[in-house]
mmCIF file of C-alpha atoms and ligand atoms in Angstrom:
data_model
loop_
_atom_site.group_PDB
_atom_site.id
_atom_site.type_symbol
_atom_site.label_atom_id
_atom_site.label_comp_id
_atom_site.label_asym_id
_atom_site.label_seq_id
_atom_site.Cartn_x
_atom_site.Cartn_y
_atom_site.Cartn_z
ATOM 1 C CA UNK A 1 88.197 116.369 117.382
ATOM 2 C CA UNK A 2 90.359 114.737 114.745
ATOM 3 C CA UNK A 3 88.804 112.595 112.059
ATOM 4 C CA UNK A 4 88.901 108.896 112.809
ATOM 5 C CA UNK A 5 91.920 107.668 110.995
ATOM 6 C CA UNK A 6 93.364 104.183 110.567
ATOM 7 C CA UNK A 7 97.087 103.717 110.150
ATOM 8 C CA UNK A 8 99.143 100.569 109.819
ATOM 9 C CA UNK A 9 102.516 99.591 108.532
ATOM 10 C CA UNK A 10 104.175 96.394 107.420
ATOM 11 C CA UNK A 11 107.815 95.543 107.098
ATOM 12 C CA UNK A 12 108.858 94.610 103.583
ATOM 13 C CA UNK A 13 109.634 90.936 103.968
ATOM 14 C CA UNK A 14 109.316 89.904 100.314
ATOM 15 C CA UNK A 15 106.394 88.011 98.843
ATOM 16 C CA UNK A 16 103.415 87.829 101.136
ATOM 17 C CA UNK A 17 101.658 84.513 101.701
ATOM 18 C CA UNK A 18 98.111 83.358 102.313
ATOM 19 C CA UNK A 19 98.647 83.668 106.066
ATOM 20 C CA UNK A 20 99.112 87.411 105.582
ATOM 21 C CA UNK A 21 96.012 87.483 103.421
ATOM 22 C CA UNK A 22 93.764 85.703 105.913
ATOM 23 C CA UNK A 23 95.095 87.805 108.771
ATOM 24 C CA UNK A 24 96.199 91.336 108.023
ATOM 25 C CA UNK A 25 95.232 91.997 104.416
ATOM 26 C CA UNK A 26 91.583 90.917 104.538
ATOM 27 C CA UNK A 27 91.265 93.156 107.559
ATOM 28 C CA UNK A 28 92.754 96.130 105.728
ATOM 29 C CA UNK A 29 90.459 95.562 102.762
ATOM 30 C CA UNK A 30 87.509 95.655 105.114
ATOM 31 C CA UNK A 31 88.710 98.732 107.012
ATOM 32 C CA UNK A 32 89.299 100.794 103.888
ATOM 33 C CA UNK A 33 85.520 100.905 103.325
ATOM 34 C CA UNK A 34 84.826 102.179 106.832
ATOM 35 C CA UNK A 35 87.594 104.686 107.576
ATOM 36 C CA UNK A 36 90.147 106.890 105.902
ATOM 37 C CA UNK A 37 93.117 104.510 105.936
ATOM 38 C CA UNK A 38 96.838 105.006 105.610
ATOM 39 C CA UNK A 39 98.929 101.900 104.907
ATOM 40 C CA UNK A 40 102.672 102.118 104.565
ATOM 41 C CA UNK A 41 105.734 100.057 103.821
ATOM 42 C CA UNK A 42 107.899 100.252 106.927
ATOM 43 C CA UNK A 43 111.229 100.137 105.118
ATOM 44 C CA UNK A 44 113.152 101.957 107.843
ATOM 45 C CA UNK A 45 111.857 99.349 110.278
ATOM 46 C CA UNK A 46 113.375 96.660 108.091
ATOM 47 C CA UNK A 47 116.729 98.382 108.537
ATOM 48 C CA UNK A 48 116.535 98.140 112.315
ATOM 49 C CA UNK A 49 117.265 94.425 112.021
ATOM 50 C CA UNK A 50 118.600 94.212 108.477
ATOM 51 C CA UNK A 51 121.095 97.051 108.537
ATOM 52 C CA UNK A 52 123.856 94.715 107.393
ATOM 53 C CA UNK A 53 122.095 93.704 104.157
ATOM 54 C CA UNK A 54 119.876 96.527 102.950
ATOM 55 C CA UNK A 55 120.118 95.665 99.240
ATOM 56 C CA UNK A 56 116.907 93.640 99.014
ATOM 57 C CA UNK A 57 114.659 96.084 100.832
ATOM 58 C CA UNK A 58 113.660 98.212 97.859
ATOM 59 C CA UNK A 59 112.590 95.246 95.741
ATOM 60 C CA UNK A 60 110.798 93.665 98.685
ATOM 61 C CA UNK A 61 108.914 96.916 99.189
ATOM 62 C CA UNK A 62 107.731 97.064 95.597
ATOM 63 C CA UNK A 63 106.759 93.369 95.628
ATOM 64 C CA UNK A 64 104.838 93.884 98.819
ATOM 65 C CA UNK A 65 102.941 96.826 97.358
ATOM 66 C CA UNK A 66 101.897 94.690 94.396
ATOM 67 C CA UNK A 67 100.746 92.037 96.868
ATOM 68 C CA UNK A 68 98.647 94.574 98.756
ATOM 69 C CA UNK A 69 97.040 95.728 95.515
ATOM 70 C CA UNK A 70 96.534 92.104 94.460
ATOM 71 C CA UNK A 71 94.779 91.365 97.726
ATOM 72 C CA UNK A 72 92.293 94.122 97.053
ATOM 73 C CA UNK A 73 93.727 97.087 98.901
ATOM 74 C CA UNK A 74 92.291 99.864 96.790
ATOM 75 C CA UNK A 75 94.430 102.973 96.193
ATOM 76 C CA UNK A 76 91.250 104.932 95.489
ATOM 77 C CA UNK A 77 90.085 104.291 99.014
ATOM 78 C CA UNK A 78 93.272 103.944 101.031
ATOM 79 C CA UNK A 79 96.482 105.973 100.992
ATOM 80 C CA UNK A 80 99.508 103.768 100.263
ATOM 81 C CA UNK A 81 103.011 105.022 100.836
ATOM 82 C CA UNK A 82 106.583 104.223 101.749
ATOM 83 C CA UNK A 83 107.909 105.334 105.114
ATOM 84 C CA UNK A 84 111.298 106.595 103.941
ATOM 85 C CA UNK A 85 109.610 108.824 101.386
ATOM 86 C CA UNK A 86 107.983 110.785 104.183
ATOM 87 C CA UNK A 87 111.053 112.092 106.019
ATOM 88 C CA UNK A 88 108.855 113.883 108.575
ATOM 89 C CA UNK A 89 108.674 110.501 110.366
ATOM 90 C CA UNK A 90 112.391 110.830 111.032
ATOM 91 C CA UNK A 91 112.102 114.381 112.286
ATOM 92 C CA UNK A 92 109.361 113.439 114.723
ATOM 93 C CA UNK A 93 111.363 110.404 115.805
ATOM 94 C CA UNK A 94 114.305 112.678 116.575
ATOM 95 C CA UNK A 95 112.276 115.238 118.499
ATOM 96 C CA UNK A 96 110.486 112.547 120.485
ATOM 97 C CA UNK A 97 113.825 110.928 121.286
ATOM 98 C CA UNK A 98 114.748 114.019 123.299
ATOM 99 C CA UNK A 99 112.055 113.314 125.853
ATOM 100 C CA UNK A 100 111.831 109.526 125.761
ATOM 101 C CA UNK A 101 113.212 107.937 128.920
ATOM 102 C CA UNK A 102 115.719 105.226 128.050
ATOM 103 C CA UNK A 103 114.080 102.906 130.584
ATOM 104 C CA UNK A 104 110.807 103.012 128.679
ATOM 105 C CA UNK A 105 112.527 101.660 125.568
ATOM 106 C CA UNK A 106 114.522 99.031 127.429
ATOM 107 C CA UNK A 107 111.333 97.775 129.045
ATOM 108 C CA UNK A 108 109.432 97.198 125.760
ATOM 109 C CA UNK A 109 108.997 93.417 125.726
ATOM 110 C CA UNK A 110 110.069 92.921 122.099
ATOM 111 C CA UNK A 111 113.459 94.514 122.823
ATOM 112 C CA UNK A 112 114.923 91.612 124.785
ATOM 113 C CA UNK A 113 112.734 88.976 123.061
ATOM 114 C CA UNK A 114 113.940 89.845 119.573
ATOM 115 C CA UNK A 115 117.533 90.146 120.667
ATOM 116 C CA UNK A 116 117.323 86.623 122.042
ATOM 117 C CA UNK A 117 115.418 85.308 119.035
ATOM 118 C CA UNK A 118 117.830 86.814 116.521
ATOM 119 C CA UNK A 119 120.891 85.928 118.585
ATOM 120 C CA UNK A 120 123.047 85.515 115.461
ATOM 121 C CA UNK A 121 122.696 89.224 114.778
ATOM 122 C CA UNK A 122 124.141 92.107 116.720
ATOM 123 C CA UNK A 123 121.061 94.065 117.750
ATOM 124 C CA UNK A 124 122.764 96.153 120.397
ATOM 125 C CA UNK A 125 122.304 99.161 118.137
ATOM 126 C CA UNK A 126 120.812 102.575 118.718
ATOM 127 C CA UNK A 127 118.337 102.057 115.866
ATOM 128 C CA UNK A 128 117.036 98.758 117.194
ATOM 129 C CA UNK A 129 116.534 100.142 120.690
ATOM 130 C CA UNK A 130 114.667 103.075 119.169
ATOM 131 C CA UNK A 131 112.442 100.950 116.933
ATOM 132 C CA UNK A 132 109.306 101.287 119.115
ATOM 133 C CA UNK A 133 109.878 105.034 119.140
ATOM 134 C CA UNK A 134 110.057 105.093 115.356
ATOM 135 C CA UNK A 135 106.762 103.225 115.352
ATOM 136 C CA UNK A 136 105.343 105.831 117.724
ATOM 137 C CA UNK A 137 106.424 108.561 115.342
ATOM 138 C CA UNK A 138 104.717 106.684 112.474
ATOM 139 C CA UNK A 139 101.473 106.665 114.396
ATOM 140 C CA UNK A 140 101.558 110.064 116.073
ATOM 141 C CA UNK A 141 102.501 111.976 112.963
ATOM 142 C CA UNK A 142 99.109 111.077 111.449
ATOM 143 C CA UNK A 143 97.204 111.599 114.680
ATOM 144 C CA UNK A 144 95.802 108.165 113.959
ATOM 145 C CA UNK A 145 93.380 106.968 116.559
ATOM 146 C CA UNK A 146 92.973 103.441 115.180
ATOM 147 C CA UNK A 147 95.984 101.235 114.662
ATOM 148 C CA UNK A 148 95.321 97.703 113.464
ATOM 149 C CA UNK A 149 98.061 95.464 114.851
ATOM 150 C CA UNK A 150 98.697 91.897 115.833
ATOM 151 C CA UNK A 151 98.885 90.942 119.475
ATOM 152 C CA UNK A 152 102.696 91.214 119.600
ATOM 153 C CA UNK A 153 102.524 94.898 118.657
ATOM 154 C CA UNK A 154 100.083 95.991 121.345
ATOM 155 C CA UNK A 155 102.837 97.005 123.810
ATOM 156 C CA UNK A 156 104.157 99.365 121.138
ATOM 157 C CA UNK A 157 100.814 101.108 120.840
ATOM 158 C CA UNK A 158 100.595 101.386 124.619
ATOM 159 C CA UNK A 159 104.081 102.839 124.635
ATOM 160 C CA UNK A 160 102.910 105.343 122.032
ATOM 161 C CA UNK A 161 99.977 106.350 124.203
ATOM 162 C CA UNK A 162 102.222 107.005 127.162
ATOM 163 C CA UNK A 163 104.589 108.984 125.014
ATOM 164 C CA UNK A 164 101.804 111.152 123.598
ATOM 165 C CA UNK A 165 100.586 111.849 127.100
ATOM 166 C CA UNK A 166 104.079 112.792 128.222
ATOM 167 C CA UNK A 167 104.552 115.004 125.201
ATOM 168 C CA UNK A 168 101.269 116.821 125.651
ATOM 169 C CA UNK A 169 101.961 117.266 129.317
ATOM 170 C CA UNK A 170 105.407 118.662 128.699
ATOM 171 C CA UNK A 171 104.872 120.817 125.610
ATOM 172 C CA UNK A 172 101.120 121.196 125.393
ATOM 173 C CA UNK A 173 101.002 124.184 127.678
ATOM 174 C CA UNK A 174 100.817 127.464 125.907
ATOM 175 C CA UNK A 175 101.889 130.464 128.004
ATOM 176 C CA UNK A 176 99.118 131.227 130.462
ATOM 177 C CA UNK A 177 97.474 127.815 129.908
ATOM 178 C CA UNK A 178 96.060 127.526 133.434
ATOM 179 C CA UNK A 179 94.382 130.929 133.380
ATOM 180 C CA UNK A 180 92.993 130.409 129.893
ATOM 181 C CA UNK A 181 91.665 126.978 130.822
ATOM 182 C CA UNK A 182 90.012 128.345 133.955
ATOM 183 C CA UNK A 183 88.473 131.153 131.967
ATOM 184 C CA UNK A 184 87.148 128.616 129.453
ATOM 185 C CA UNK A 185 85.546 126.644 132.296
ATOM 186 C CA UNK A 186 83.935 129.827 133.585
ATOM 187 C CA UNK A 187 82.605 130.613 130.132
ATOM 188 C CA UNK A 188 80.724 127.329 130.116
ATOM 189 C CA UNK A 189 78.291 128.959 132.513
ATOM 190 C CA UNK A 190 77.368 128.111 136.109
ATOM 191 C CA UNK A 191 75.751 124.701 135.838
ATOM 192 C CA UNK A 192 77.946 123.309 133.083
ATOM 193 C CA UNK A 193 81.064 124.745 134.684
ATOM 194 C CA UNK A 194 80.254 123.047 137.995
ATOM 195 C CA UNK A 195 79.566 119.734 136.259
ATOM 196 C CA UNK A 196 82.808 119.985 134.318
ATOM 197 C CA UNK A 197 84.862 120.688 137.435
ATOM 198 C CA UNK A 198 83.144 117.831 139.265
ATOM 199 C CA UNK A 199 84.043 115.398 136.457
ATOM 200 C CA UNK A 200 87.617 116.727 136.299
ATOM 201 C CA UNK A 201 88.128 116.195 140.019
ATOM 202 C CA UNK A 202 86.581 112.734 139.837
ATOM 203 C CA UNK A 203 89.050 111.778 137.123
ATOM 204 C CA UNK A 204 92.129 113.386 138.573
ATOM 205 C CA UNK A 205 91.540 112.076 142.098
ATOM 206 C CA UNK A 206 90.093 108.652 141.367
ATOM 207 C CA UNK A 207 91.171 107.992 137.778
ATOM 208 C CA UNK A 208 87.507 107.655 136.818
ATOM 209 C CA UNK A 209 87.489 107.347 132.990
ATOM 210 C CA UNK A 210 83.707 107.448 132.941
ATOM 211 C CA UNK A 211 83.860 111.013 134.312
ATOM 212 C CA UNK A 212 86.136 111.990 131.406
ATOM 213 C CA UNK A 213 83.689 110.513 128.939
ATOM 214 C CA UNK A 214 80.766 112.372 130.511
ATOM 215 C CA UNK A 215 82.604 115.681 130.435
ATOM 216 C CA UNK A 216 83.634 115.100 126.827
ATOM 217 C CA UNK A 217 80.053 114.241 125.878
ATOM 218 C CA UNK A 218 78.919 117.508 127.394
ATOM 219 C CA UNK A 219 81.533 119.473 125.423
ATOM 220 C CA UNK A 220 80.553 117.666 122.257
ATOM 221 C CA UNK A 221 77.107 119.214 122.550
ATOM 222 C CA UNK A 222 78.383 122.766 122.578
ATOM 223 C CA UNK A 223 78.689 123.754 118.900
ATOM 224 C CA UNK A 224 79.769 127.306 119.651
ATOM 225 C CA UNK A 225 82.774 126.389 121.750
ATOM 226 C CA UNK A 226 85.919 127.536 119.924
ATOM 227 C CA UNK A 227 88.460 124.923 118.896
ATOM 228 C CA UNK A 228 91.117 126.536 121.090
ATOM 229 C CA UNK A 229 88.877 126.525 124.147
ATOM 230 C CA UNK A 230 87.778 122.967 123.489
ATOM 231 C CA UNK A 231 91.398 121.861 123.485
ATOM 232 C CA UNK A 232 92.187 123.808 126.619
ATOM 233 C CA UNK A 233 89.232 122.242 128.370
ATOM 234 C CA UNK A 234 90.221 118.744 127.305
ATOM 235 C CA UNK A 235 93.770 119.359 128.479
ATOM 236 C CA UNK A 236 92.558 120.745 131.767
ATOM 237 C CA UNK A 237 90.188 117.797 132.220
ATOM 238 C CA UNK A 238 92.843 115.118 131.861
ATOM 239 C CA UNK A 239 95.763 117.144 133.142
ATOM 240 C CA UNK A 240 97.615 116.855 129.871
ATOM 241 C CA UNK A 241 97.604 120.398 128.585
ATOM 242 C CA UNK A 242 96.695 121.032 124.967
ATOM 243 C CA UNK A 243 96.427 117.918 122.935
ATOM 244 C CA UNK A 244 99.119 118.228 120.311
ATOM 245 C CA UNK A 245 99.595 114.527 119.779
ATOM 246 C CA UNK A 246 96.661 112.124 119.852
ATOM 247 C CA UNK A 247 96.781 109.025 122.014
ATOM 248 C CA UNK A 248 96.072 106.198 119.590
ATOM 249 C CA UNK A 249 93.938 103.168 120.186
ATOM 250 C CA UNK A 250 94.553 99.800 118.607
ATOM 251 C CA UNK A 251 92.344 97.466 116.647
ATOM 252 C CA UNK A 252 93.455 93.942 117.404
ATOM 253 C CA UNK A 253 93.911 91.970 114.207
ATOM 254 C CA UNK A 254 92.753 88.422 114.823
ATOM 255 C CA UNK A 255 95.478 85.893 114.260
ATOM 256 C CA UNK A 256 95.168 84.232 110.879
ATOM 257 C CA UNK A 257 93.484 80.843 110.917
ATOM 258 C CA UNK A 258 95.394 79.860 107.838
ATOM 259 C CA UNK A 259 97.545 76.845 108.617
ATOM 260 C CA UNK A 260 100.769 76.142 106.796
ATOM 261 C CA UNK A 261 101.460 73.106 104.636
ATOM 262 C CA UNK A 262 102.647 71.154 107.676
ATOM 263 C CA UNK A 263 99.770 72.109 109.950
ATOM 264 C CA UNK A 264 101.812 74.664 111.914
ATOM 265 C CA UNK A 265 101.073 78.354 111.586
ATOM 266 C CA UNK A 266 101.883 79.552 108.062
ATOM 267 C CA UNK A 267 105.153 81.400 108.290
ATOM 268 C CA UNK A 268 108.116 82.075 106.082
ATOM 269 C CA UNK A 269 110.465 80.870 108.783
ATOM 270 C CA UNK A 270 108.778 77.444 108.821
ATOM 271 C CA UNK A 271 109.073 77.147 105.072
ATOM 272 C CA UNK A 272 105.438 76.038 104.830
ATOM 273 C CA UNK A 273 103.859 78.862 102.855
ATOM 274 C CA UNK A 274 101.868 79.432 99.698
ATOM 275 C CA UNK A 275 102.451 82.934 98.387
ATOM 276 C CA UNK A 276 99.593 85.146 97.245
ATOM 277 C CA UNK A 277 100.572 84.895 93.626
ATOM 278 C CA UNK A 278 102.097 81.419 93.603
ATOM 279 C CA UNK A 279 101.681 79.718 90.232
ATOM 280 C CA UNK A 280 98.838 77.255 89.811
ATOM 281 C CA UNK A 281 101.239 74.358 89.166
ATOM 282 C CA UNK A 282 103.165 75.117 92.324
ATOM 283 C CA UNK A 283 100.017 75.317 94.449
ATOM 284 C CA UNK A 284 98.869 71.923 93.165
ATOM 285 C CA UNK A 285 102.286 70.418 93.727
ATOM 286 C CA UNK A 286 102.588 71.730 97.266
ATOM 287 C CA UNK A 287 99.151 70.517 98.303
ATOM 288 C CA UNK A 288 99.677 67.132 96.682
ATOM 289 C CA UNK A 289 102.858 66.622 98.674
ATOM 290 C CA UNK A 290 101.313 67.655 101.988
ATOM 291 C CA UNK A 291 101.551 65.079 104.757
ATOM 292 C CA UNK A 292 98.257 63.463 105.799
ATOM 293 C CA UNK A 293 97.118 61.360 108.756
ATOM 294 C CA UNK A 294 100.058 58.966 109.205
ATOM 295 C CA UNK A 295 97.569 56.164 109.972
ATOM 296 C CA UNK A 296 96.567 56.126 106.304
ATOM 297 C CA UNK A 297 99.573 54.232 105.051
ATOM 298 C CA UNK A 298 97.534 52.517 102.350
ATOM 299 C CA UNK A 299 94.482 53.736 100.461
ATOM 300 C CA UNK A 300 92.375 51.167 102.321
ATOM 301 C CA UNK A 301 93.416 52.344 105.797
ATOM 302 C CA UNK A 302 90.795 54.565 107.444
ATOM 303 C CA UNK A 303 92.015 57.892 108.802
ATOM 304 C CA UNK A 304 91.012 60.740 111.053
ATOM 305 C CA UNK A 305 90.788 64.305 109.689
ATOM 306 C CA UNK A 306 91.570 65.623 113.174
ATOM 307 C CA UNK A 307 95.068 64.279 112.724
ATOM 308 C CA UNK A 308 95.575 65.672 109.236
ATOM 309 C CA UNK A 309 96.800 69.130 108.184
ATOM 310 C CA UNK A 310 94.741 68.906 104.979
ATOM 311 C CA UNK A 311 91.618 68.996 107.114
ATOM 312 C CA UNK A 312 92.742 72.348 108.538
ATOM 313 C CA UNK A 313 92.678 73.693 105.011
ATOM 314 C CA UNK A 314 89.218 72.272 104.407
ATOM 315 C CA UNK A 315 88.105 74.300 107.423
ATOM 316 C CA UNK A 316 89.242 77.436 105.587
ATOM 317 C CA UNK A 317 88.134 76.592 102.062
ATOM 318 C CA UNK A 318 85.316 74.053 102.029
ATOM 319 C CA UNK A 319 81.574 74.291 102.529
ATOM 320 C CA UNK A 320 79.651 72.034 104.890
ATOM 321 C CA UNK A 321 78.773 69.440 102.247
ATOM 322 C CA UNK A 322 82.391 69.055 101.267
ATOM 323 C CA UNK A 323 83.523 68.849 104.882
ATOM 324 C CA UNK A 324 80.953 66.128 105.485
ATOM 325 C CA UNK A 325 82.266 64.257 102.444
ATOM 326 C CA UNK A 326 85.814 64.442 103.878
ATOM 327 C CA UNK A 327 84.786 63.263 107.345
ATOM 328 C CA UNK A 328 82.807 60.316 105.991
ATOM 329 C CA UNK A 329 85.239 59.411 103.269
ATOM 330 C CA UNK A 330 88.357 59.644 105.395
ATOM 331 C CA UNK A 331 87.020 57.654 108.369
ATOM 332 C CA UNK A 332 85.609 54.923 106.120
ATOM 333 C CA UNK A 333 88.530 54.888 103.687
ATOM 334 C CA UNK A 334 85.915 55.741 101.065
ATOM 335 C CA UNK A 335 88.074 58.427 99.500
ATOM 336 C CA UNK A 336 91.789 58.655 98.933
ATOM 337 C CA UNK A 337 93.981 61.503 100.103
ATOM 338 C CA UNK A 338 94.678 62.700 96.542
ATOM 339 C CA UNK A 339 90.928 62.955 95.985
ATOM 340 C CA UNK A 340 90.483 64.726 99.314
ATOM 341 C CA UNK A 341 93.047 67.340 98.371
ATOM 342 C CA UNK A 342 91.335 68.346 95.131
ATOM 343 C CA UNK A 343 88.733 70.701 96.626
ATOM 344 C CA UNK A 344 91.455 72.395 98.645
ATOM 345 C CA UNK A 345 93.535 73.027 95.530
ATOM 346 C CA UNK A 346 90.431 74.340 93.778
ATOM 347 C CA UNK A 347 89.581 76.588 96.731
ATOM 348 C CA UNK A 348 93.024 78.144 96.836
ATOM 349 C CA UNK A 349 93.146 78.693 93.093
ATOM 350 C CA UNK A 350 89.723 80.302 93.199
ATOM 351 C CA UNK A 351 90.816 82.635 95.947
ATOM 352 C CA UNK A 352 93.997 83.538 94.088
ATOM 353 C CA UNK A 353 92.404 84.071 90.668
ATOM 354 C CA UNK A 354 91.291 87.687 91.247
ATOM 355 C CA UNK A 355 94.586 88.432 92.993
ATOM 356 C CA UNK A 356 96.600 87.187 90.058
ATOM 357 C CA UNK A 357 94.448 89.179 87.709
ATOM 358 C CA UNK A 358 94.825 92.404 89.703
ATOM 359 C CA UNK A 359 98.558 91.887 90.082
ATOM 360 C CA UNK A 360 99.049 91.323 86.383
ATOM 361 C CA UNK A 361 97.970 94.871 85.589
ATOM 362 C CA UNK A 362 100.761 96.203 87.806
ATOM 363 C CA UNK A 363 103.352 93.699 86.650
ATOM 364 C CA UNK A 364 102.651 94.714 83.042
ATOM 365 C CA UNK A 365 102.967 98.345 83.967
ATOM 366 C CA UNK A 366 105.166 98.914 87.041
ATOM 367 C CA UNK A 367 104.884 102.673 86.542
ATOM 368 C CA UNK A 368 101.340 102.367 87.889
ATOM 369 C CA UNK A 369 102.669 101.240 91.255
ATOM 370 C CA UNK A 370 105.151 104.088 91.309
ATOM 371 C CA UNK A 371 102.346 106.570 90.604
ATOM 372 C CA UNK A 372 100.158 105.157 93.342
ATOM 373 C CA UNK A 373 102.998 105.436 95.825
ATOM 374 C CA UNK A 374 103.920 108.950 94.691
ATOM 375 C CA UNK A 375 100.321 110.084 95.168
ATOM 376 C CA UNK A 376 100.115 108.340 98.519
ATOM 377 C CA UNK A 377 103.359 109.864 99.738
ATOM 378 C CA UNK A 378 102.178 113.321 98.747
ATOM 379 C CA UNK A 379 98.947 112.881 100.658
ATOM 380 C CA UNK A 380 100.676 111.406 103.687
ATOM 381 C CA UNK A 381 103.183 114.250 103.709
ATOM 382 C CA UNK A 382 100.404 116.795 103.861
ATOM 383 C CA UNK A 383 99.104 115.302 107.102
ATOM 384 C CA UNK A 384 102.624 114.843 108.419
ATOM 385 C CA UNK A 385 103.642 118.410 107.715
ATOM 386 C CA UNK A 386 100.621 119.719 109.551
ATOM 387 C CA UNK A 387 101.497 117.755 112.671
ATOM 388 C CA UNK A 388 105.124 118.767 112.470
ATOM 389 C CA UNK A 389 104.200 122.443 112.377
ATOM 390 C CA UNK A 390 102.386 122.031 115.697
ATOM 391 C CA UNK A 391 105.138 119.881 117.166
ATOM 392 C CA UNK A 392 107.897 122.310 116.230
ATOM 393 C CA UNK A 393 105.928 125.260 117.529
ATOM 394 C CA UNK A 394 105.228 123.536 120.827
ATOM 395 C CA UNK A 395 108.908 122.691 121.247
ATOM 396 C CA UNK A 396 110.019 126.226 120.555
ATOM 397 C CA UNK A 397 111.339 125.629 117.036
ATOM 398 C CA UNK A 398 109.093 127.869 115.049
ATOM 399 C CA UNK A 399 111.610 130.439 113.678
ATOM 400 C CA UNK A 400 108.991 132.607 112.085
HETATM 401 N N1 LIG B 1 106.230 97.258 113.877
HETATM 402 C C1 LIG B 1 105.244 96.735 112.971
HETATM 403 C C2 LIG B 1 105.567 95.254 112.714
HETATM 404 O O1 LIG B 1 106.718 94.866 112.861
HETATM 405 C C3 LIG B 1 105.195 97.473 111.688
HETATM 406 C C4 LIG B 1 104.910 98.923 111.931
HETATM 407 C C5 LIG B 1 105.818 99.928 111.860
HETATM 408 C C6 LIG B 1 103.656 99.490 112.271
HETATM 409 N N2 LIG B 1 105.198 101.122 112.136
HETATM 410 C C7 LIG B 1 103.888 100.876 112.393
HETATM 411 C C8 LIG B 1 102.391 98.973 112.492
HETATM 412 C C9 LIG B 1 102.882 101.767 112.752
HETATM 413 C C10 LIG B 1 101.363 99.864 112.863
HETATM 414 C C11 LIG B 1 101.619 101.221 112.977
HETATM 415 O O2 LIG B 1 104.676 94.522 112.367
HETATM 416 FE FE1 SF4 B 2 93.662 63.904 105.438
HETATM 417 FE FE2 SF4 B 2 91.753 63.859 103.620
HETATM 418 FE FE3 SF4 B 2 93.605 61.950 103.661
HETATM 419 FE FE4 SF4 B 2 91.767 62.075 105.579
HETATM 420 S S1 SF4 B 2 91.408 61.684 103.409
HETATM 421 S S2 SF4 B 2 93.964 61.747 105.874
HETATM 422 S S3 SF4 B 2 91.505 64.268 105.779
HETATM 423 S S4 SF4 B 2 93.930 64.074 103.224
#
């Protein structure tokens, strides 16, 4: 019914690193060719944990946008915007909060986890508790059906699905919904009507999703069915009423295989990162000072790549011939570690070259970034306003 739409957000955490590139950003760059995509800076989300020091958020947001553009996110293909510039997110968050059971929020796994992890911060705030709900509003306001997220965010998308269902159930019933839905079934005609009812009962009594799919497939083949009747039928089928908010699905983003400089996962908190636009000198310096297999105390000691974090980087950057050269050379002490690190440095610099070039255009002319965001916000607001009209109307706030 609604166009397939991808939506994802990222908190502004300052300069992005190669771990972000090999995980999230490469995925976004790929998705933008296949779907209409909306990508946004989740600056309000940053405030849920950083409410005591908001000063850096604006700069971090702009830096992050430049990083996205550097990585190849293309503003001609994807819509880029900043959450706080689309205040409709806040309105939806508020309206959803009226019908969100407190227990649902308290049970979201990240709630207690993050509070424990960030124990030095007082996260017993209203905003922090409501953070998954804000994320739901972000998603539902665009009726996005595809949300690329990492594994840790899946519970939030599931939460969003449940909320959409609850919302549609509660507010998706126009006056006389039952009668209108039954009439719409009747209008399908004898055989189709019987099939539809059979599938509906199968789903509502046994939870048979396959029956829902079959009924939907049948409806999809009826070009003359009016939009209103189609919605009534879908609501009747799943017992949700009219679908005002769309239950989103997620696209699991594979965890980045990019290791950090110490062989752990690359992460700002481990202080083992290379940023997207790190200078060439700094990249070389960081790689040259990476630890290697501790068994190779001297140049003449043989080593084992399996015990060396540099090898992990060869797995990302080197071709088979080079990897063979490392294996042979390391185990036989035929090459030194400095030599072994050269192709890795070259690989990273080669990857970064187009990013640096793209970023330079925006660094020379920051107004370009502002324009891209202004356009993106305008486009995003158009979608958001449309959803809010339906949401307000269904909650009795139309005031026409
Ligand atoms: N919560 C996400 C994170 O911390 C960021 C985010 C906010 C998001 N709103 C979203 C992701 C909507 C996807 C969709 O990573
Ligand atoms: Fe690591 Fe390469 Fe040195 Fe072997 S030769 S220990 S793989 S850096």
